[in-house]
C-alpha atoms as a PDB file:
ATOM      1  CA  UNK A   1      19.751  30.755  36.091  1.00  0.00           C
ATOM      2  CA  UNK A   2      22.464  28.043  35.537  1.00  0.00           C
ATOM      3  CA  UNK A   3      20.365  26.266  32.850  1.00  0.00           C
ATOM      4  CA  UNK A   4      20.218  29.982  31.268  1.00  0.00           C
ATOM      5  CA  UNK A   5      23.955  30.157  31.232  1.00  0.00           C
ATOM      6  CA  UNK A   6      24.714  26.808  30.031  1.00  0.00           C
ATOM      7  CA  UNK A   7      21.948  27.418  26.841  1.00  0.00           C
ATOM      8  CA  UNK A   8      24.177  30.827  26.407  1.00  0.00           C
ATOM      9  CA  UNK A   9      27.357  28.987  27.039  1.00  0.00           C
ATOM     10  CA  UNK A  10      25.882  26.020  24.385  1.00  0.00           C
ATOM     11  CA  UNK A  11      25.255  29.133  21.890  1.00  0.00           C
ATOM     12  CA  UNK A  12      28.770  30.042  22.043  1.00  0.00           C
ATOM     13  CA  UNK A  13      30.092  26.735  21.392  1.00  0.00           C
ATOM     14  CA  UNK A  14      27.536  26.434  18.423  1.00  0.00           C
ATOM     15  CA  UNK A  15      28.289  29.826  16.921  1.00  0.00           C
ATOM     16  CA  UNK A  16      31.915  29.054  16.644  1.00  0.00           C
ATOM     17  CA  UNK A  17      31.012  25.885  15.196  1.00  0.00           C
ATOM     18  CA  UNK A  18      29.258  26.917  12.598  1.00  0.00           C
ATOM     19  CA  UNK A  19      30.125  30.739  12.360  1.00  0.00           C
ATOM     20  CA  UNK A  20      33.887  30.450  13.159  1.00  0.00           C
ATOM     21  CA  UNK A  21      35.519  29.465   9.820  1.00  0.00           C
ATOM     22  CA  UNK A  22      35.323  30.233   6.374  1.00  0.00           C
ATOM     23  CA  UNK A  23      33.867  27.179   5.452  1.00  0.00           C
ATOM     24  CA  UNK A  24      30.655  27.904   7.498  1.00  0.00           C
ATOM     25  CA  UNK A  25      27.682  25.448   6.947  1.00  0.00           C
ATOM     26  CA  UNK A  26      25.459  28.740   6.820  1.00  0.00           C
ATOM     27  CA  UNK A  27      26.839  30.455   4.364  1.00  0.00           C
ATOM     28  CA  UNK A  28      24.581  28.557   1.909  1.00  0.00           C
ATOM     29  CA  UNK A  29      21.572  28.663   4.402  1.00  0.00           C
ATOM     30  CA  UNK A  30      21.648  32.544   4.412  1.00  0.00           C
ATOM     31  CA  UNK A  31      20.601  32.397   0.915  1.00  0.00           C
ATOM     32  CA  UNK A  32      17.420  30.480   2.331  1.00  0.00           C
ATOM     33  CA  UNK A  33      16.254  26.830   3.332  1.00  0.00           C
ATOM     34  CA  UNK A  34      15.428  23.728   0.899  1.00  0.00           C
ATOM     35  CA  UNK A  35      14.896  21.012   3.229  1.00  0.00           C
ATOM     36  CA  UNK A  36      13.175  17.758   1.429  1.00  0.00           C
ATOM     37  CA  UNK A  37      11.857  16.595   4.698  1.00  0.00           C
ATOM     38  CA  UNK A  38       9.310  17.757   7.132  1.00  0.00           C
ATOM     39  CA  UNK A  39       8.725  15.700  10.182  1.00  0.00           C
ATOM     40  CA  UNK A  40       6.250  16.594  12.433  1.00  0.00           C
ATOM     41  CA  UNK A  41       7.012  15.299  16.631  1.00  0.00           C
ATOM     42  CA  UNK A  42       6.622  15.596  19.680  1.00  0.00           C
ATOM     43  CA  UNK A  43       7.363  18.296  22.167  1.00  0.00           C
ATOM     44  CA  UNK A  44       8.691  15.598  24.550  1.00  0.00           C
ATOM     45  CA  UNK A  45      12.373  16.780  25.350  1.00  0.00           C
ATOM     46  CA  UNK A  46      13.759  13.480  25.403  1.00  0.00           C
ATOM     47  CA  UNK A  47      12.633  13.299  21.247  1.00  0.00           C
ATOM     48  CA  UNK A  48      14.543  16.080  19.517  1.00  0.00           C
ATOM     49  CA  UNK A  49      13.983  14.613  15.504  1.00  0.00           C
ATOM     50  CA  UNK A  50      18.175  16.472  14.850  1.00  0.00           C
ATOM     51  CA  UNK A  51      19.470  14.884  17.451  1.00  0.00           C
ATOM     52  CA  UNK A  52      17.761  11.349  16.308  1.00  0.00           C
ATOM     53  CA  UNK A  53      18.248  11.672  13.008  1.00  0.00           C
ATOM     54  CA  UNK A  54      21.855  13.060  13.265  1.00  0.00           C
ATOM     55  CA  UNK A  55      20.620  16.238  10.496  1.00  0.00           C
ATOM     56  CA  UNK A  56      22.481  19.392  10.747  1.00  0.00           C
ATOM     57  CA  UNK A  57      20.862  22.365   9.908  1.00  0.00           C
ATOM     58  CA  UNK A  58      18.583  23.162   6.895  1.00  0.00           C
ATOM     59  CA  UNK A  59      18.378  19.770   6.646  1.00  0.00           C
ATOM     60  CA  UNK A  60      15.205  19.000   7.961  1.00  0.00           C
ATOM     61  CA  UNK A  61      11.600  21.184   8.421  1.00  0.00           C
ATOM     62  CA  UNK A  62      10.516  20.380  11.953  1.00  0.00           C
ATOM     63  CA  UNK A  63       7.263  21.074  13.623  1.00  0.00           C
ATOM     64  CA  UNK A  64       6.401  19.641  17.539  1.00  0.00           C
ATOM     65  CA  UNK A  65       3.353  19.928  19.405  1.00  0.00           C
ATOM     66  CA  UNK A  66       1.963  17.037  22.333  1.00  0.00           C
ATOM     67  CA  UNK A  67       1.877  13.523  20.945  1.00  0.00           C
ATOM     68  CA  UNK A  68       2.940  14.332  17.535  1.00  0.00           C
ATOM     69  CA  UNK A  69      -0.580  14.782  16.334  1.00  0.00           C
ATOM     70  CA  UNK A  70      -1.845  16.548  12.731  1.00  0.00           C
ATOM     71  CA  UNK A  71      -5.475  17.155  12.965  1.00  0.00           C
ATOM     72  CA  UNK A  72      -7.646  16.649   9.839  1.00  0.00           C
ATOM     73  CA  UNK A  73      -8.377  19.166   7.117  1.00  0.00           C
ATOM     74  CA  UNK A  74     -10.409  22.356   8.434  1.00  0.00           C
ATOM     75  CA  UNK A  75     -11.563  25.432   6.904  1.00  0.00           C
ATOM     76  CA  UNK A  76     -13.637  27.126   9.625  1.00  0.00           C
ATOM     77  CA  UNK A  77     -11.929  30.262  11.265  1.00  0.00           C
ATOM     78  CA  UNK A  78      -9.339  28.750  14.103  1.00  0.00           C
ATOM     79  CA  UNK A  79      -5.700  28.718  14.297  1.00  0.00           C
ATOM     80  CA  UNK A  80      -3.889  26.055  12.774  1.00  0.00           C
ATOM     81  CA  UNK A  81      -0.437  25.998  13.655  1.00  0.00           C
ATOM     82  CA  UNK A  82       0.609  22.294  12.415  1.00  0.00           C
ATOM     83  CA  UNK A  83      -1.926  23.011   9.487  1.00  0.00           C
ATOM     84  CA  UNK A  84       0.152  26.161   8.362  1.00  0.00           C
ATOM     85  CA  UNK A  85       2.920  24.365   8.971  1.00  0.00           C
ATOM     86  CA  UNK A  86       2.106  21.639   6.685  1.00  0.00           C
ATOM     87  CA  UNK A  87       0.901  24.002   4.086  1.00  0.00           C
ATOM     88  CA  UNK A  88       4.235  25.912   4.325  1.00  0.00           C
ATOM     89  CA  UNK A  89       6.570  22.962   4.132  1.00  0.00           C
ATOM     90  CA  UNK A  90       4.496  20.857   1.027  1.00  0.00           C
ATOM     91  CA  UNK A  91       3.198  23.823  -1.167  1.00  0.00           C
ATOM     92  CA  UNK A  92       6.090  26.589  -0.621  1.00  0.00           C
ATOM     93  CA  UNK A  93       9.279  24.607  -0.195  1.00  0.00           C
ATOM     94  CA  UNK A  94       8.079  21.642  -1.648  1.00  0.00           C
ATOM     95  CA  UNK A  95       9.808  18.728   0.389  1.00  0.00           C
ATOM     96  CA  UNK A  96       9.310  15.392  -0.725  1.00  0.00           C
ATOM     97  CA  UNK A  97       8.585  13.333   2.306  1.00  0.00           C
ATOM     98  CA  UNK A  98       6.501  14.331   5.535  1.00  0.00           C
ATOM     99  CA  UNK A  99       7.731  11.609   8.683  1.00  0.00           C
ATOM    100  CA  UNK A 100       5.264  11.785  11.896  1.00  0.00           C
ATOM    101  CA  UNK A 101       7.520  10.694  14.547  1.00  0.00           C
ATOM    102  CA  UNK A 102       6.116   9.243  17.602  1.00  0.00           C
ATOM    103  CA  UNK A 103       7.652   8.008  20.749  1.00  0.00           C
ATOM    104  CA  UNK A 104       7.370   5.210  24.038  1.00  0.00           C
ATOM    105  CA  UNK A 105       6.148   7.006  27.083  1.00  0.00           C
ATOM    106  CA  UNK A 106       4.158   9.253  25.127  1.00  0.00           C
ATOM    107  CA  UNK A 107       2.859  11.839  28.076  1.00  0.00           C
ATOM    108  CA  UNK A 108       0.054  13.200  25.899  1.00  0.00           C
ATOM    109  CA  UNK A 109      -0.997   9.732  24.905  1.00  0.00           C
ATOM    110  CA  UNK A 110      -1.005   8.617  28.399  1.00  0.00           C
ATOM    111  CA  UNK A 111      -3.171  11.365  29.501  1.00  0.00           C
ATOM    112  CA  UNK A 112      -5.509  10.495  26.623  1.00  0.00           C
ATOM    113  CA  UNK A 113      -5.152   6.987  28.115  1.00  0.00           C
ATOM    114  CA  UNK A 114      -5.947   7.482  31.286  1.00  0.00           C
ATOM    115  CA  UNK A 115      -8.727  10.614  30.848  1.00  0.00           C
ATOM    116  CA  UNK A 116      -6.681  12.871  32.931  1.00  0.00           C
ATOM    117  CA  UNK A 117      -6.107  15.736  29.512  1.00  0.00           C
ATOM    118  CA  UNK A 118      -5.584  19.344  30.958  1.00  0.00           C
ATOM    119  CA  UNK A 119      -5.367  21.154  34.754  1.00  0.00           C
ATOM    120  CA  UNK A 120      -7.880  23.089  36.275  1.00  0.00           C
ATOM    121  CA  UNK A 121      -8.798  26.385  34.322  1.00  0.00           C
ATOM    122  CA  UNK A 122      -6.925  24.802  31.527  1.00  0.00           C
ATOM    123  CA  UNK A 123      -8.363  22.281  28.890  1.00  0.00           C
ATOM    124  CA  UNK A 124      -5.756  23.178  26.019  1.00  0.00           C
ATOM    125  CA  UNK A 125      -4.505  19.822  26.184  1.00  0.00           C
ATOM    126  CA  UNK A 126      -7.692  17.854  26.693  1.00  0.00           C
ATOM    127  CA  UNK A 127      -9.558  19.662  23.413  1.00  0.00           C
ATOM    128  CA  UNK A 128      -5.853  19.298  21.226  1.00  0.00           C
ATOM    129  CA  UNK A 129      -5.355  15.222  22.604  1.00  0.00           C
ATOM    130  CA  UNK A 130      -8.922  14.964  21.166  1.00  0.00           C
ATOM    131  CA  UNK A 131      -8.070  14.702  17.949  1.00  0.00           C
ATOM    132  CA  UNK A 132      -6.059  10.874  18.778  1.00  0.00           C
ATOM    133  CA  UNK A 133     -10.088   9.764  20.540  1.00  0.00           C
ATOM    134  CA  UNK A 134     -10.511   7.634  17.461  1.00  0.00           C
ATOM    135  CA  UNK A 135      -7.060   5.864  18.283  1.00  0.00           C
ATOM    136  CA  UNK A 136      -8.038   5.050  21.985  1.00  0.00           C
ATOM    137  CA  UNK A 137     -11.195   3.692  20.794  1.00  0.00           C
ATOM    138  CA  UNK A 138      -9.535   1.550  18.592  1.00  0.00           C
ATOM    139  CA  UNK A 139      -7.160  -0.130  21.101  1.00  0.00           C
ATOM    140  CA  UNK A 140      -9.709  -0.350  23.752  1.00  0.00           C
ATOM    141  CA  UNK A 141     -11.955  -2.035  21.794  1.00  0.00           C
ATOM    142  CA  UNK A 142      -9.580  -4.238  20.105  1.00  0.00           C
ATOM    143  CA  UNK A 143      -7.111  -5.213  23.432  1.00  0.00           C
ATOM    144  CA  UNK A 144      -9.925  -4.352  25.968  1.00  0.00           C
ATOM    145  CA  UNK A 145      -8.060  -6.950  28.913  1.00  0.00           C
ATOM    146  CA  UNK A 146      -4.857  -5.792  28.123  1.00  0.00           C
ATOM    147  CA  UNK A 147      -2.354  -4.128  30.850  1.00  0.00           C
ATOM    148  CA  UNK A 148      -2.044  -0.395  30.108  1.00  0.00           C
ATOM    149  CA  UNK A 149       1.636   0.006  29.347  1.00  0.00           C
ATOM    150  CA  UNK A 150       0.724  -2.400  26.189  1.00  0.00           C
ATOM    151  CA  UNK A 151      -2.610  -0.009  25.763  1.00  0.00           C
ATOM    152  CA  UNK A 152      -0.437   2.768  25.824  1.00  0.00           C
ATOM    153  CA  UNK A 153       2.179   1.745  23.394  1.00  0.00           C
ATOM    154  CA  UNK A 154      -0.506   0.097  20.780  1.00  0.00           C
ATOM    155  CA  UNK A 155      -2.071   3.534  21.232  1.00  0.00           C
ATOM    156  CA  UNK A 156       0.760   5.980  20.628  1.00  0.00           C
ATOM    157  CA  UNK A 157       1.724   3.523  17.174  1.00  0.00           C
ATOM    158  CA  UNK A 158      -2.092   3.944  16.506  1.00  0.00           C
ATOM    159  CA  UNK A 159      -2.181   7.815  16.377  1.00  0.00           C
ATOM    160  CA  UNK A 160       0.256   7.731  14.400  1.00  0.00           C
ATOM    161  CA  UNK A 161      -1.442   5.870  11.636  1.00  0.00           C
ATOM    162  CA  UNK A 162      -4.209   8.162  12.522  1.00  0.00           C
ATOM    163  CA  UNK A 163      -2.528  11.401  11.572  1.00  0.00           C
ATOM    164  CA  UNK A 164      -0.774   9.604   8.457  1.00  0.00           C
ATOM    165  CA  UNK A 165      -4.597   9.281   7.320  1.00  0.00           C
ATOM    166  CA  UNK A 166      -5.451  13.082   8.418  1.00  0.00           C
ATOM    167  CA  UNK A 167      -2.575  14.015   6.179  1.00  0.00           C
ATOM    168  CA  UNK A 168      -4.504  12.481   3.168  1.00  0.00           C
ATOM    169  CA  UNK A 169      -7.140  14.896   4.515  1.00  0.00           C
ATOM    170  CA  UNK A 170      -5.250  17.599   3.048  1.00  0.00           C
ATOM    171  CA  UNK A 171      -5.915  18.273  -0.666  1.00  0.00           C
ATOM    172  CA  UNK A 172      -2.709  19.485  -1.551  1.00  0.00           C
ATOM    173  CA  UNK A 173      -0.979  16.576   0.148  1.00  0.00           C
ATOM    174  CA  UNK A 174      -3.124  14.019  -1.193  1.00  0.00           C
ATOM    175  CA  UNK A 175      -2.814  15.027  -4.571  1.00  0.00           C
ATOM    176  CA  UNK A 176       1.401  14.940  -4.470  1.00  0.00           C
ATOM    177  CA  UNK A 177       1.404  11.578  -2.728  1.00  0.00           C
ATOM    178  CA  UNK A 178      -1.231  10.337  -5.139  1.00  0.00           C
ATOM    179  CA  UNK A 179       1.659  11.568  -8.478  1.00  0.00           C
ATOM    180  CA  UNK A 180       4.039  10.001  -6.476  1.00  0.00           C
ATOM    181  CA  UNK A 181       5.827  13.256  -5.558  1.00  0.00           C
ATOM    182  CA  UNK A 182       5.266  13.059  -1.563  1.00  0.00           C
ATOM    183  CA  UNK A 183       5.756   9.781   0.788  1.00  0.00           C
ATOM    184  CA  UNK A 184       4.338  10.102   3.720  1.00  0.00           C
ATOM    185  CA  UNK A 185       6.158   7.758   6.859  1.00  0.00           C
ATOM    186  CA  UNK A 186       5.217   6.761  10.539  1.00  0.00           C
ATOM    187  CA  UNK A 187       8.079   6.187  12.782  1.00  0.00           C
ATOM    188  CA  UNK A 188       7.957   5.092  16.212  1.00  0.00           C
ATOM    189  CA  UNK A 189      10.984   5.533  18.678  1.00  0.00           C
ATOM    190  CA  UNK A 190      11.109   3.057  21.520  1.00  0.00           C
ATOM    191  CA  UNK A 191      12.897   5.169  24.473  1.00  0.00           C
ATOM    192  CA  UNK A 192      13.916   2.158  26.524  1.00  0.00           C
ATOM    193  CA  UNK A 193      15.320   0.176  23.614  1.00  0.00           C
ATOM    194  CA  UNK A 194      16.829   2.623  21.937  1.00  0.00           C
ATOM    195  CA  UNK A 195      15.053   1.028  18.820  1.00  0.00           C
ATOM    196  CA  UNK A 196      13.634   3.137  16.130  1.00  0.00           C
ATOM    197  CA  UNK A 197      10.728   1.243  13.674  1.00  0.00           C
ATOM    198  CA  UNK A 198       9.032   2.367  10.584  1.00  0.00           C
ATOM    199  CA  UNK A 199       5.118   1.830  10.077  1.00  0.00           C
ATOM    200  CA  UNK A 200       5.181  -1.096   6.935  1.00  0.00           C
ATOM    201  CA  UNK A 201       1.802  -1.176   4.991  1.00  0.00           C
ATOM    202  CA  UNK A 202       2.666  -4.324   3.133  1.00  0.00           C
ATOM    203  CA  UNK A 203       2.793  -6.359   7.028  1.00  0.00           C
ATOM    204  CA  UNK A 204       0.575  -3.532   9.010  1.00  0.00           C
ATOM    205  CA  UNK A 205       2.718  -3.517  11.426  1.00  0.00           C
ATOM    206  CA  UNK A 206       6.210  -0.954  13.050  1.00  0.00           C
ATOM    207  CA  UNK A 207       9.066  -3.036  12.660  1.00  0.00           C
ATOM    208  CA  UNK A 208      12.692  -2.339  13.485  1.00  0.00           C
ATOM    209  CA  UNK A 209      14.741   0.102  11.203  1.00  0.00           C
ATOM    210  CA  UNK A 210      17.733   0.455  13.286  1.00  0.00           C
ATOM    211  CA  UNK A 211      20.304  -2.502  14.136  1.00  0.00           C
END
C-alpha cells in the first residue's frame, strides 16, 4: 500500500499545483485539448515522453504500448487501440507532428531478440512484438556476427523506422504529410547516456539532438 499512498499523496501535491490558484493551467484545458503533437512510446516506466520532453499538460497527445510499435493499416474486424489512437489525434484534433519515441534496453525488443515473446497461457506479447519481425530480420541479416547488445540497439532504432513507414500506411496520414501539413519523427533515447537522437533521412542515420 505505500506506493498507493505516495501516488495519492503525489495527487495532492499536483492538484494544488495546478488547481490551487487562480491562475490554474486548466482553466483553459476544461474548455478541451489542442495538442499539436502526438507521440506514440513505450510503456517502459523509465520513458515517460512529459517527463522527457519537460510538456505540461495539454501539451502533448500520448499513446504507449511495448516497444513503441504502430502496426500497419488494417481494416478487418480487430481492435486497434494505437490505430484509433492515431485516427483520433491526426483527423479530430489535427496535430501537426506524430514523434515515435523509442528507447535503449528496449524489453519488448529484447524479447523479440531473443524469441522469448509472451508466458505460458499468454502470447499477447509474442503476436503484438510481431509486428517489429521485419526489423529483426533486417539486423540479423545485415550484422549477423555482431554481439547482441549492438543487435539489440540497431534493432530497437530499426523498428522505429519501421513504424515511421507503417504510419505512411495510413491514408489519412499519408495524405497530410504528403501537403506538408504532418511531419512525422523517430527519436531514440539512450538510457545510459542520457542522450536523446533524432532519425536524419538526409545521413540515414540517429544522431544526437541533445548537448
Amino acid at each position: 500500500m505505500k506506493d498507493i499512498e505516495r501516488f495519492i499523496a503525489g495527487f495532492r501535491r499536483f492538484r494544488e499545483d495546478y488547481f490551487g490558484s487562480e491562475y490554474s493551467p486548466f482553466e483553459h484545458l476544461k474548455q478541451g485539448q489542442s495538442p499539436k503533437t502526438m507521440i506514440i512510446g513505450c510503456s517502459d516506466s523509465r520513458v515517460d515522453p512529459a517527463i522527457l520532453t519537460d510538456c505540461a499538460p495539454g501539451d502533448i497527445f500520448t499513446v504507449r504500448n511495448v516497444a513503441n510499435l504502430v502496426p500497419p493499416f488494417e481494416e478487418n474486424g480487430g481492435l486497434h487501440g494505437v490505430s484509433a489512437a492515431l485516427e483520433f489525434a491526426v483527423c479530430h484534433l489535427g496535430v501537426e507532428h506524430i514523434i515515435v519515441l523509442g528507447h535503449s534496453q528496449c524489453g519488448g525488443i529484447n524479447a523479440l531478440m531473443k524469441g522469448t515473446c509472451g508466458c505460458k497461457g499468454g502470447g499477447f506479447i509474442s503476436r503484438w512484438m510481431s509486428i517489429a519481425t521485419p526489423a529483426r530480420e533486417r539486423v540479423l541479416a545485415e550484422l549477423p556476427e555482431k554481439d547482441t547488445a549492438l543487435q539489440q540497439r540497431a534493432a530497437e532504432q530499426a523498428a522505429i523506422l519501421l513504424s515511421l513507414e507503417n504510419l505512411h500506411s495510413f491514408p489519412w496520414i499519408d495524405e497530410r504529410v504528403v501537403r506538408g501539413e504532418l511531419t512525422l519523427h523517430g527519436w531514440y533515447f539512450d538510457i545510459s547516456a542520457g542522450e536523446l537522437l533524432e532519425y536524419r533521412s538526409e545521413t540515414g542515420l540517429f544522431e544526437k539532438v541533445s548537448k
